[in-house]
């Protein structure tokens, strides 16, 4: 019953959220989950105390080919924005 | 004292931030306070507007707007050629300084009230008007810069490449314009009588909540100052001199429009102030190549406190000196 | 103007939501405002209650409660057989309309104050009384529906299948009843003198904070309208006609109980209003098969604005016409 | 020292949280972590701006048999509620 | 009634928590309210301080501080040897009781106002002074305990092992001291005239917002009581008897310093109150071996409500009896 | 293009966050992400309604040796604080 999927987790600036969701729509990705977070990376500390320094974590469960397409679609953002994309294996149970 | 004691809350926040205190104002409270300030200012302006002939504001608005656009137009080449910044950064910073700061305006109003200087609530109409055009101008400057750098074949093509629809949406339905204009209209419809029952929240609590917002601004500014230090003296100088230039344009415009000394101070403050709510978000999306640390560092880390502690008193002095009483 | 300017804040929120503005009121602020409203209303009612003979309310309460239960009993078959909704959805929606909306009630009170209509603060006792019984009735209707559909052998067994303990807990310790009744009791004990020092927050700030809550409600309603559009004309018609029917029951009950015109308006408003705080959460747990988009869409997307802009003025007209002055 | 475990992540409506925790109690699961989130799935957009449209992410570290039992216990909720359950491999380090 | 009705909000929160109601006050609101209370108290104290000769407070401050340090010094051996607690827990709990509770102090002030007892706003200086030294003493006691248990070779080495720099930072830049002292200084500079425009938020809204904070404290205390039940009668006894001992020290000190009855009540309340903002966070970092369920359970679950409902009336009685009117 | 990394997730008391970040600085870990959460474990329920009962989830993407060093550095906290450290495999895509 469990199906092998990929979990793509996108850590990025909060202002990027609508642009990332627009990519989901373009690629036909329906399901995703967003949560607010803060952090530090090569773009410095993002303390989350106002919108311009907030991060979001966006999680998407999808199959391998879709995760490849998603990753490709996100690459242009990497140049100008704080962004980290990681992928791992999950079983989706329902 | 030369400034209103309310600005001490900003210093307290700054101190807390710089000393790495565990004081943190939750992001939800920051959001709520900024929504409150925008609505409250809009409402008050709308109520006052309902007592004045709207027609008279039309001509003066056009002039205030046109004069205000000089600020990014002056700022851009200075940043680009004197400061040797990339044309993205120059355009983004110019846009921040062409736009306005709601909190700086509010502190100026509070100071005028404390000193018993007459001024008009409808000045908030200019606040609403000035917030956005400079942002559009900033995007245009960035794209024309692209064109000149050979990344597009011509200026016209560069302009065509702007997502005008998305930009217009950002401009008119961005929360700051929506709340300001929405507040203006509700205040206008409600009038003095409809305003009265909500005045305990939107009028009497205003200055106290502004104090809390300034505390938070101090915390945010502290984190910006650190990030900003590495960008050298030019930008610090710009962040201090540009407001003085802008304020002078404001005083001249006010004199031409025969404003009172109080209104002239407010117009000078609007011109001199730099945005940190609408501009950073809009520029981050529309000109992503610009480094936000530069623009926010300059506007929030230098110009905002400069205006609070030094600028507003200077603009009052300018108004007293150059505007007939 | 026919309505209180405060409802314009709802329109502003609606506009922001429908235009996909980036305006967002943090969930923490929404929670805090709803806690505030419930407490403030309870406190005010309790203070007024401390000045009246409690005994008199007992009989009228029983009648108000009994008449109020007619609403879900009328609503259910209409939804089930005219609207051809599943018995789960019919029961859930009937429960929403049998329960009450704190904000609609508050706007009615604000309107009465603005028009100088006398009314009594203890009416909030009926608000507290009416919130929950309809929810229990809704669960019972859903289970009896199960029984009739052959999923349980008999009505009695269906009733027995309800987790009465859990439901009673939801009812009495759900935050809305807890804050309303808690506020009532504290207000009753504190009396006018104990209320005075907390009145700047719980009384004077009430209307301004209600305005902010209406802004948020507009934002939420906007998202509900979109989801709701697909469910067709029947439910929209129900969401407009049902309040009028309920309000008529309210006017008749008020006339029988010899209420003043102001109190009659408030009772009609209570009956006409549909819940969106207690009911959605309770129904989601107790009748999970019901689609929340239908019930919340109808109550928040249609009935709530209808009551604000059209209903309350109609109920005032009804009271003026059918209740001896 | 590190032990192989399963991480079960449950994305669901916020109103479901107490019911899910009741299942944990029934199954004897002690440890879990909850965070607030928003998202989109087959039940539409859940924007998180009020409780009825909020999601939670519930994470549980447990062994494989327990994760099977948990998954089974959650299945009845899947019919009526917005729910997504995924499982992945983790090492628990202490 | 023997207590101010405001404490009923604490009971309501406690009831909600113990009945497992779904009432939850968002963490962001809790944070905002505690920032508000600290700032508001500091501001008010600062304004009052600006009217008094500061010099006079210096000697009395030293005495108040010295007498206050008796509390952890008495508490520690009682907890360690009578209660048979680990020296970490004894030190941590002693530190909580040596420090002070802002909300308990605020309720005492509200009660004095309700009863028309004269008292002075500058008493808040003692609140600020007493918050931290006991925490340092607690860390010292914990480390000396280490030494005695043979984990360090000598008392001196144990003291040297304390991260004094980090501790001093916690003490002076922890948010509670920063906001209290910051508020004091701003209030002092602003004076009555500068305070007036922010008074609607920081003075008039104070008691209402304190009520909301008490509601939240009740919710938090409810969760602590459950965790605490398992620790037996000794700690409950300590949490009731210790405040009475501390209050007696306060009354003696106040008598020696020739305080008024109102000020004596406030000093007794300060001594009797136990910290739950600064102390738990500081002790968790500095003495991690101590079980926070014990210290927070005692201070928040027992002593806090004891002071609210029983303690403050007793301290008023003590002041009336032992302080010349 | 994707690189194999370890994701170390640290669930701990909120008061511990600055101490954990200090360990990152000591180890030379630049990037991390923090989000607020609540939960239950061997130290009881942490309901998140005030700072002393709040948890944080701290995520770090790093290579295997660093994850070993990190885990070692966190061990002393385990005795006195509520703490759970888990590790899993991820691909970092940029
Ligand atoms: N190594 C890492 N581990 C976990 N999160 C990271 C890491 N690097 C970056 N991030 C997150 O990604 C955001 C953007 O990263 P950057 O573009 O490197 O500034 C940061 O603010 C962090 O929230
Ligand atoms: N493919 C997905 N990836 C990530 N999160 C998802 C996905 N599908 C659903 N979700 C989350 O699970 C919740 C319930 O899903 P659903 O029942 O499909 O509406 C959504 O609101 C999302 O937060
Ligand atoms: N088995 C588990 N699954 C998920 N999270 C857990 C688990 N055990 C503990 N936690 C989290 O780690 C925190 C500290 O755990 P503990 O030290 O066991 O109290 C808890 O408050 C939870 O947030
Ligand atoms: Na400007
Ligand atoms: Na109703
Ligand atoms: Na004390």
CSV table of N, CA, C and O and ligand atoms in Angstrom, one decimal, chain D residues 31-33 59-61, chain F residues 11 38-44 46 55 81-84, ligand 3:
chain,number,residue,atom,x,y,z
D,31,UNK,N,6.6,9.7,22.8
D,31,UNK,CA,7.2,10.9,22.2
D,31,UNK,C,6.6,11.3,20.9
D,31,UNK,O,6.4,10.5,20.0
D,32,UNK,N,6.4,12.6,20.7
D,32,UNK,CA,6.0,13.1,19.4
D,32,UNK,C,6.3,14.6,19.4
D,32,UNK,O,6.5,15.2,20.5
D,33,UNK,N,6.3,15.2,18.2
D,33,UNK,CA,6.6,16.6,18.1
D,33,UNK,C,5.6,17.2,17.1
D,33,UNK,O,5.3,16.6,16.1
D,59,UNK,N,5.3,14.7,14.1
D,59,UNK,CA,6.4,13.7,13.8
D,59,UNK,C,6.5,12.7,15.0
D,59,UNK,O,6.5,13.1,16.1
D,60,UNK,N,6.7,11.5,14.6
D,60,UNK,CA,6.9,10.5,15.6
D,60,UNK,C,8.1,9.6,15.2
D,60,UNK,O,8.1,9.1,14.1
D,61,UNK,N,9.0,9.4,16.1
D,61,UNK,CA,10.1,8.5,15.9
D,61,UNK,C,9.7,7.2,16.6
D,61,UNK,O,9.5,7.2,17.8
F,11,UNK,N,15.7,18.1,18.2
F,11,UNK,CA,14.5,18.5,18.9
F,11,UNK,C,14.9,18.8,20.3
F,11,UNK,O,15.4,18.0,21.0
F,38,UNK,N,6.1,22.0,19.5
F,38,UNK,CA,5.8,21.6,20.8
F,38,UNK,C,5.8,20.1,20.8
F,38,UNK,O,6.1,19.5,19.8
F,39,UNK,N,5.6,19.4,21.9
F,39,UNK,CA,5.7,18.0,21.9
F,39,UNK,C,5.6,17.3,23.2
F,39,UNK,O,5.3,17.9,24.2
F,40,UNK,N,6.0,16.0,23.2
F,40,UNK,CA,6.0,15.2,24.4
F,40,UNK,C,7.2,14.3,24.3
F,40,UNK,O,7.5,13.8,23.2
F,41,UNK,N,7.8,14.0,25.4
F,41,UNK,CA,8.9,13.0,25.4
F,41,UNK,C,9.0,12.5,26.8
F,41,UNK,O,8.1,12.6,27.6
F,42,UNK,N,10.2,12.0,27.1
F,42,UNK,CA,10.5,11.5,28.5
F,42,UNK,C,10.4,12.6,29.5
F,42,UNK,O,10.3,12.3,30.7
F,43,UNK,N,10.6,13.8,29.1
F,43,UNK,CA,10.5,14.9,30.1
F,43,UNK,C,9.1,15.5,30.2
F,43,UNK,O,8.9,16.6,30.7
F,44,UNK,N,8.1,14.8,29.7
F,44,UNK,CA,6.8,15.2,29.8
F,44,UNK,C,6.3,16.1,28.6
F,44,UNK,O,7.0,16.2,27.6
F,46,UNK,N,5.4,19.2,26.5
F,46,UNK,CA,5.9,20.6,26.4
F,46,UNK,C,4.9,21.3,25.4
F,46,UNK,O,5.0,21.2,24.2
F,55,UNK,N,9.5,24.0,22.5
F,55,UNK,CA,10.6,23.3,21.9
F,55,UNK,C,11.0,24.0,20.6
F,55,UNK,O,10.2,24.8,20.0
F,81,UNK,N,18.9,18.1,29.7
F,81,UNK,CA,17.9,18.8,29.0
F,81,UNK,C,17.0,17.8,28.2
F,81,UNK,O,17.5,16.7,27.8
F,82,UNK,N,15.8,18.2,27.9
F,82,UNK,CA,15.0,17.4,26.9
F,82,UNK,C,15.6,17.6,25.5
F,82,UNK,O,15.8,18.7,25.0
F,83,UNK,N,16.0,16.5,24.9
F,83,UNK,CA,16.8,16.6,23.7
F,83,UNK,C,16.6,15.3,22.9
F,83,UNK,O,16.7,14.2,23.5
F,84,UNK,N,16.4,15.4,21.6
F,84,UNK,CA,16.4,14.2,20.8
F,84,UNK,C,17.1,14.6,19.5
F,84,UNK,O,16.8,15.6,18.9
G,3,LIG,N1,9.7,9.6,19.8
G,3,LIG,C1,9.7,10.9,19.5
G,3,LIG,N2,9.2,11.3,18.3
G,3,LIG,C2,9.2,12.6,18.0
G,3,LIG,N3,9.6,13.6,18.8
G,3,LIG,C3,10.1,13.2,20.0
G,3,LIG,C4,10.1,11.9,20.4
G,3,LIG,N4,10.6,11.8,21.7
G,3,LIG,C5,10.9,13.1,22.0
G,3,LIG,N5,10.5,14.0,21.0
G,3,LIG,C6,10.7,15.4,21.0
G,3,LIG,O1,11.8,15.8,21.8
G,3,LIG,C7,11.5,16.6,22.9
G,3,LIG,C8,12.4,16.3,24.1
G,3,LIG,O2,12.2,14.9,24.3
G,3,LIG,P1,12.5,14.3,25.8
G,3,LIG,O3,13.9,14.7,26.2
G,3,LIG,O4,12.3,12.8,25.6
G,3,LIG,O5,11.4,14.9,26.7
G,3,LIG,C9,10.0,16.3,23.1
G,3,LIG,O6,9.4,17.4,23.8
G,3,LIG,C10,9.5,16.1,21.7
G,3,LIG,O7,9.3,17.3,21.0
